[in-house]
Short mmCIF file of C-alpha atoms and ligand atoms in Angstrom, two decimals:
data_model
loop_
_atom_site.label_atom_id
_atom_site.label_comp_id
_atom_site.label_asym_id
_atom_site.label_seq_id
_atom_site.Cartn_x
_atom_site.Cartn_y
_atom_site.Cartn_z
CA MET A 1 -30.93 245.35 -68.76
CA SER A 2 -30.97 246.26 -72.46
CA GLN A 3 -30.25 249.79 -73.55
CA VAL A 4 -33.20 252.14 -74.02
CA ALA A 5 -33.65 254.23 -77.17
CA ILE A 6 -36.40 256.82 -77.73
CA VAL A 7 -37.51 257.37 -81.31
CA THR A 8 -39.89 260.33 -81.63
CA GLY A 9 -42.47 259.79 -84.35
CA GLY A 10 -41.30 256.19 -84.10
CA THR A 11 -44.49 254.39 -85.02
CA ARG A 12 -44.83 255.33 -88.70
CA GLY A 13 -42.74 256.05 -91.78
CA ILE A 14 -39.00 256.60 -91.30
CA GLY A 15 -39.39 256.52 -87.52
CA ALA A 16 -40.98 253.07 -87.62
CA ALA A 17 -38.07 251.75 -89.71
CA ILE A 18 -35.64 253.27 -87.18
CA SER A 19 -37.52 251.68 -84.27
CA ARG A 20 -37.49 248.27 -85.96
CA SER A 21 -33.81 248.42 -86.70
CA LEU A 22 -32.92 249.46 -83.16
CA ILE A 23 -35.06 246.61 -81.76
CA ASP A 24 -33.15 244.23 -84.07
CA SER A 25 -29.88 245.65 -82.65
CA GLY A 26 -30.98 244.77 -79.13
CA TYR A 27 -32.38 248.10 -77.90
CA THR A 28 -35.53 248.43 -75.86
CA VAL A 29 -37.34 250.99 -77.99
CA ALA A 30 -39.78 253.62 -76.78
CA ALA A 31 -41.52 254.89 -79.91
CA SER A 32 -43.39 258.14 -79.36
CA TYR A 33 -46.16 259.46 -81.57
CA GLY A 34 -48.41 262.53 -81.86
CA GLY A 35 -52.01 261.31 -82.23
CA ASP A 36 -52.42 258.44 -84.67
CA HIS A 37 -53.38 255.78 -82.11
CA GLU A 38 -54.33 253.23 -84.73
CA SER A 39 -50.86 253.20 -86.35
CA ALA A 40 -49.24 253.14 -82.90
CA LYS A 41 -51.35 250.19 -81.79
CA ALA A 42 -50.61 248.26 -85.01
CA PHE A 43 -46.91 249.04 -84.65
CA HIS A 44 -46.84 247.86 -81.02
CA GLU A 45 -48.60 244.63 -81.96
CA ALA A 46 -46.27 243.97 -84.86
CA THR A 47 -42.97 244.78 -83.11
CA GLY A 48 -43.42 244.79 -79.36
CA ALA A 49 -42.07 248.35 -79.25
CA HIS A 50 -43.31 250.38 -76.28
CA THR A 51 -45.41 253.26 -77.54
CA TYR A 52 -46.03 256.61 -75.86
CA GLN A 53 -48.16 259.52 -76.99
CA TRP A 54 -47.34 263.17 -76.43
CA ASP A 55 -46.77 266.34 -78.42
CA VAL A 56 -43.03 266.85 -78.95
CA ALA A 57 -43.65 270.55 -79.46
CA ASP A 58 -44.71 270.83 -75.79
CA PHE A 59 -41.74 271.19 -73.41
CA GLU A 60 -43.52 269.92 -70.29
CA ALA A 61 -45.01 267.00 -72.16
CA CYS A 62 -41.51 265.96 -73.22
CA VAL A 63 -40.25 266.18 -69.62
CA GLU A 64 -43.14 263.99 -68.48
CA GLY A 65 -42.82 261.57 -71.39
CA VAL A 66 -39.12 260.96 -70.82
CA ALA A 67 -39.63 260.60 -67.05
CA LYS A 68 -42.32 257.98 -67.68
CA ILE A 69 -40.10 256.05 -70.10
CA GLU A 70 -37.14 256.13 -67.69
CA LYS A 71 -39.33 254.89 -64.85
CA GLU A 72 -40.82 252.07 -66.92
CA LEU A 73 -37.87 251.04 -69.10
CA GLY A 74 -34.68 252.49 -67.58
CA PRO A 75 -32.17 255.25 -68.44
CA VAL A 76 -32.22 256.54 -71.99
CA GLU A 77 -29.01 255.84 -73.86
CA ALA A 78 -30.07 256.91 -77.36
CA LEU A 79 -32.47 259.60 -78.57
CA ILE A 80 -33.58 259.84 -82.15
CA ASN A 81 -35.38 263.12 -82.87
CA ASN A 82 -37.38 262.07 -85.90
CA ALA A 83 -40.93 263.49 -85.43
CA GLY A 84 -41.69 266.09 -88.06
CA ILE A 85 -44.44 267.67 -90.12
CA THR A 86 -44.88 269.82 -93.23
CA ARG A 87 -47.26 272.76 -93.58
CA ASP A 88 -46.27 273.94 -97.03
CA GLY A 89 -47.10 277.24 -98.73
CA THR A 90 -45.27 280.16 -100.23
CA LEU A 91 -44.24 282.85 -97.71
CA HIS A 92 -46.77 285.41 -98.88
CA LYS A 93 -49.57 282.97 -98.17
CA MET A 94 -48.15 281.36 -95.04
CA THR A 95 -49.97 282.17 -91.82
CA PRO A 96 -48.00 282.72 -88.60
CA ASP A 97 -49.72 279.58 -87.26
CA ARG A 98 -48.25 277.41 -90.00
CA TRP A 99 -44.80 278.93 -89.41
CA GLN A 100 -44.97 278.33 -85.64
CA GLU A 101 -46.40 274.83 -85.93
CA VAL A 102 -43.50 273.63 -88.06
CA ILE A 103 -40.81 275.43 -86.06
CA GLN A 104 -42.18 274.08 -82.79
CA THR A 105 -42.74 270.53 -83.98
CA ASN A 106 -39.60 270.10 -86.06
CA LEU A 107 -37.01 272.26 -84.24
CA SER A 108 -38.13 273.17 -80.71
CA SER A 109 -38.90 269.45 -80.24
CA CYS A 110 -35.13 268.78 -80.50
CA PHE A 111 -34.50 271.29 -77.69
CA ASN A 112 -37.35 269.85 -75.62
CA MET A 113 -36.25 266.24 -75.99
CA CYS A 114 -32.51 266.81 -75.68
CA HIS A 115 -33.13 268.94 -72.56
CA ALA A 116 -35.06 266.06 -71.02
CA VAL A 117 -32.34 263.44 -71.60
CA ILE A 118 -29.04 265.35 -71.47
CA ASN A 119 -28.49 265.45 -67.69
CA GLY A 120 -28.88 261.69 -67.39
CA MET A 121 -26.48 261.12 -70.26
CA ARG A 122 -23.97 263.55 -68.73
CA GLU A 123 -24.14 261.80 -65.38
CA ARG A 124 -23.64 258.37 -66.96
CA GLY A 125 -20.91 259.66 -69.28
CA TYR A 126 -22.49 258.20 -72.38
CA GLY A 127 -25.20 259.06 -74.88
CA ARG A 128 -26.14 258.95 -78.57
CA ILE A 129 -28.37 261.61 -80.13
CA VAL A 130 -29.38 261.59 -83.79
CA ASN A 131 -31.51 264.41 -85.22
CA ILE A 132 -33.37 263.89 -88.48
CA GLY A 133 -32.86 266.96 -90.67
CA SER A 134 -33.61 267.15 -94.37
CA ILE A 135 -32.17 267.82 -97.77
CA ASN A 136 -34.56 270.81 -97.83
CA GLY A 137 -32.81 272.22 -94.77
CA GLN A 138 -29.56 272.07 -96.72
CA ALA A 139 -30.76 273.24 -100.13
CA GLY A 140 -34.03 275.11 -99.40
CA GLN A 141 -37.27 274.31 -101.17
CA TYR A 142 -39.97 276.39 -102.85
CA GLY A 143 -43.01 276.60 -100.59
CA GLN A 144 -41.18 275.49 -97.47
CA VAL A 145 -39.64 278.48 -95.69
CA ASN A 146 -40.97 277.08 -92.37
CA TYR A 147 -39.74 273.56 -92.95
CA ALA A 148 -36.38 274.56 -94.46
CA ALA A 149 -35.73 277.00 -91.59
CA ALA A 150 -36.57 274.34 -88.96
CA LYS A 151 -34.47 271.65 -90.61
CA SER A 152 -31.57 274.00 -91.25
CA GLY A 153 -31.82 274.95 -87.57
CA ILE A 154 -31.47 271.26 -86.66
CA HIS A 155 -28.11 271.15 -88.41
CA GLY A 156 -26.76 274.10 -86.38
CA PHE A 157 -28.30 272.77 -83.18
CA THR A 158 -26.51 269.44 -83.77
CA LYS A 159 -23.09 271.03 -84.18
CA ALA A 160 -23.48 273.15 -81.04
CA LEU A 161 -24.74 270.35 -78.83
CA ALA A 162 -22.03 268.03 -80.16
CA GLN A 163 -19.43 270.41 -78.77
CA GLU A 164 -21.17 270.54 -75.39
CA GLY A 165 -21.57 266.75 -75.13
CA ALA A 166 -18.20 265.53 -76.43
CA ARG A 167 -16.32 265.42 -73.09
CA SER A 168 -19.24 263.56 -71.50
CA GLY A 169 -19.19 260.72 -74.07
CA ILE A 170 -22.29 262.04 -75.82
CA THR A 171 -22.27 262.15 -79.61
CA VAL A 172 -24.76 264.30 -81.48
CA ASN A 173 -25.20 263.86 -85.22
CA ALA A 174 -27.79 264.65 -87.87
CA ILE A 175 -29.01 262.77 -90.89
CA ALA A 176 -30.32 264.72 -93.86
CA PRO A 177 -32.61 262.40 -95.80
CA GLY A 178 -33.49 263.09 -99.39
CA TYR A 179 -36.93 262.10 -100.69
CA ILE A 180 -38.02 258.93 -98.87
CA GLU A 181 -41.13 256.92 -99.74
CA THR A 182 -43.47 257.69 -96.78
CA SER A 183 -46.87 259.31 -96.28
CA MET A 184 -45.12 262.70 -96.03
CA VAL A 185 -43.87 262.37 -99.62
CA ALA A 186 -47.19 260.86 -100.74
CA LYS A 187 -48.67 264.36 -100.15
CA VAL A 188 -46.45 265.80 -102.94
CA PRO A 189 -48.44 266.10 -106.21
CA GLU A 190 -47.56 263.33 -108.66
CA ARG A 191 -46.22 265.61 -111.42
CA VAL A 192 -43.99 267.42 -108.90
CA LEU A 193 -42.74 264.10 -107.58
CA GLU A 194 -41.91 262.88 -111.10
CA LYS A 195 -39.73 265.95 -111.58
CA ILE A 196 -38.06 265.35 -108.19
CA VAL A 197 -37.27 261.72 -109.01
CA ALA A 198 -35.84 262.79 -112.36
CA GLY A 199 -33.37 264.94 -110.43
CA ILE A 200 -32.17 262.11 -108.16
CA PRO A 201 -29.01 260.55 -109.64
CA VAL A 202 -29.82 257.03 -108.40
CA GLY A 203 -33.20 257.41 -110.15
CA ARG A 204 -35.60 256.51 -107.35
CA LEU A 205 -36.98 257.56 -103.98
CA GLY A 206 -35.19 256.31 -100.88
CA GLN A 207 -36.67 253.72 -98.53
CA PRO A 208 -37.18 254.31 -94.77
CA GLU A 209 -34.90 251.36 -94.02
CA GLU A 210 -32.03 253.19 -95.76
CA ILE A 211 -32.28 256.00 -93.19
CA ALA A 212 -32.64 253.47 -90.37
CA ARG A 213 -29.37 251.78 -91.31
CA ALA A 214 -27.55 255.11 -91.07
CA VAL A 215 -29.09 255.79 -87.64
CA GLU A 216 -28.14 252.31 -86.49
CA PHE A 217 -24.51 253.04 -87.32
CA LEU A 218 -24.46 256.46 -85.66
CA VAL A 219 -25.88 255.12 -82.39
CA SER A 220 -23.44 252.20 -82.24
CA ARG A 221 -20.46 252.26 -79.83
CA ASP A 222 -18.20 252.02 -82.93
CA ALA A 223 -19.28 255.52 -84.00
CA GLY A 224 -17.80 257.27 -80.96
CA PHE A 225 -15.44 259.42 -83.02
CA ILE A 226 -18.25 260.80 -85.18
CA THR A 227 -19.96 263.79 -83.65
CA GLY A 228 -21.34 267.06 -85.00
CA SER A 229 -21.66 265.60 -88.47
CA THR A 230 -24.51 265.64 -90.91
CA LEU A 231 -24.85 262.53 -93.02
CA SER A 232 -26.68 263.08 -96.32
CA VAL A 233 -28.71 260.08 -97.43
CA ASN A 234 -30.28 261.34 -100.62
CA GLY A 235 -29.34 259.25 -103.65
CA GLY A 236 -26.87 261.94 -104.74
CA GLN A 237 -29.53 264.61 -105.18
CA HIS A 238 -27.62 267.24 -103.21
CA MET A 239 -23.91 266.94 -102.45
CA TYR A 240 -23.21 269.17 -99.51
P1 LIG B 1 -44.49 260.67 -91.37
O1 LIG B 1 -45.47 261.77 -91.60
O2 LIG B 1 -44.65 259.38 -92.07
O3 LIG B 1 -44.42 260.37 -89.78
C1 LIG B 1 -44.22 261.42 -88.89
C2 LIG B 1 -44.14 260.90 -87.45
O4 LIG B 1 -43.96 262.02 -86.60
C3 LIG B 1 -45.45 260.23 -87.02
O5 LIG B 1 -45.14 259.16 -86.14
C4 LIG B 1 -46.15 261.32 -86.23
O6 LIG B 1 -47.04 260.87 -85.22
C5 LIG B 1 -44.98 262.02 -85.58
N1 LIG B 1 -45.32 263.36 -85.18
C6 LIG B 1 -45.72 264.40 -85.97
N2 LIG B 1 -45.99 265.49 -85.22
C7 LIG B 1 -45.77 265.13 -83.93
C8 LIG B 1 -45.92 265.80 -82.68
N3 LIG B 1 -46.29 267.10 -82.60
N4 LIG B 1 -45.61 265.12 -81.55
C9 LIG B 1 -45.21 263.84 -81.61
N5 LIG B 1 -45.07 263.14 -82.74
C10 LIG B 1 -45.36 263.80 -83.91
O7 LIG B 1 -43.06 261.34 -91.66
P2 LIG B 1 -41.74 260.70 -92.31
O8 LIG B 1 -41.51 259.35 -91.79
O9 LIG B 1 -41.80 260.89 -93.76
O10 LIG B 1 -40.63 261.73 -91.75
C11 LIG B 1 -39.91 261.47 -90.56
C12 LIG B 1 -38.89 262.56 -90.40
O11 LIG B 1 -38.00 262.58 -91.52
C13 LIG B 1 -39.47 263.97 -90.28
O12 LIG B 1 -38.74 264.74 -89.36
C14 LIG B 1 -39.29 264.50 -91.69
O13 LIG B 1 -39.26 265.90 -91.69
C15 LIG B 1 -37.96 263.87 -92.06
N6 LIG B 1 -37.75 263.79 -93.49
C16 LIG B 1 -38.59 263.06 -94.29
C17 LIG B 1 -38.35 262.97 -95.64
C18 LIG B 1 -39.23 262.18 -96.54
O14 LIG B 1 -38.94 262.19 -97.74
N7 LIG B 1 -40.19 261.44 -96.06
C19 LIG B 1 -37.23 263.70 -96.27
C20 LIG B 1 -36.41 264.42 -95.33
C21 LIG B 1 -36.67 264.46 -94.01
P3 LIG B 1 -48.51 260.29 -85.63
O15 LIG B 1 -48.26 258.93 -86.22
O16 LIG B 1 -49.23 260.22 -84.32
O17 LIG B 1 -49.12 261.25 -86.58
#
């Protein structure tokens, strides 16, 4: 039986590139998504990835989603917490709803999903968890107190869980992407994006596949001595 990997938000953008690369490495991939059925259907038809819809911000939905995947595909060996959203605005204009939505979707989702897979990984003595953080969780960003707090939280979460999992053969790492060409970045106004690109030493946006390759390495058996680390993949924009 091939190994099973869950990629949350795995049907579009960076997550889709991660799902594709894990399929190419021989994983059976369960790609979850939030609500964009059309993209999920197209992704399934193009790649054969198994797709599952639930809200990663909902603890019970994560428990049920993981149980369904394990029943249909087998034990989960790798979890990539990639699903994320932005709800930008300066603090004085940010509603509590926008704060909560981003914290729940981007950070509590890591708790929800890790909680659902960790006991199985502990029992089997092996697991790979990769959490997708952000350069803006490392450096902060104007108009993103919610997003920066959630992503910064992911980096602390990763280091703590890495310590808990180490003796059970479970590695937990984070990747902090810089600006990657996806629909999330397409929402940034063009003149702001021009300024951002001008500040990236390699002089361009990153591609989703460049994050996927880093994930592929961190989930490999060869990466067993790497845990609790945050790998920056940002074209040199922020050296942390
Ligand atoms: P996209 O907006 O392209 O895709 C986001 C994915 O997450 C979609 O599959 C979406 O599902 C899913 N998703 C969103 N909310 C939920 C939810 N509540 N429950 C389940 N799934 C959900 O994002 P990117 O590919 O650009 O970003 C992927 C990750 O990388 C995010 O965590 C983001 O914060 C991070 N990142 C991105 C950067 C960038 O430059 N793009 C930079 C740094 C970090 P659906 O398709 O159904 O909407």
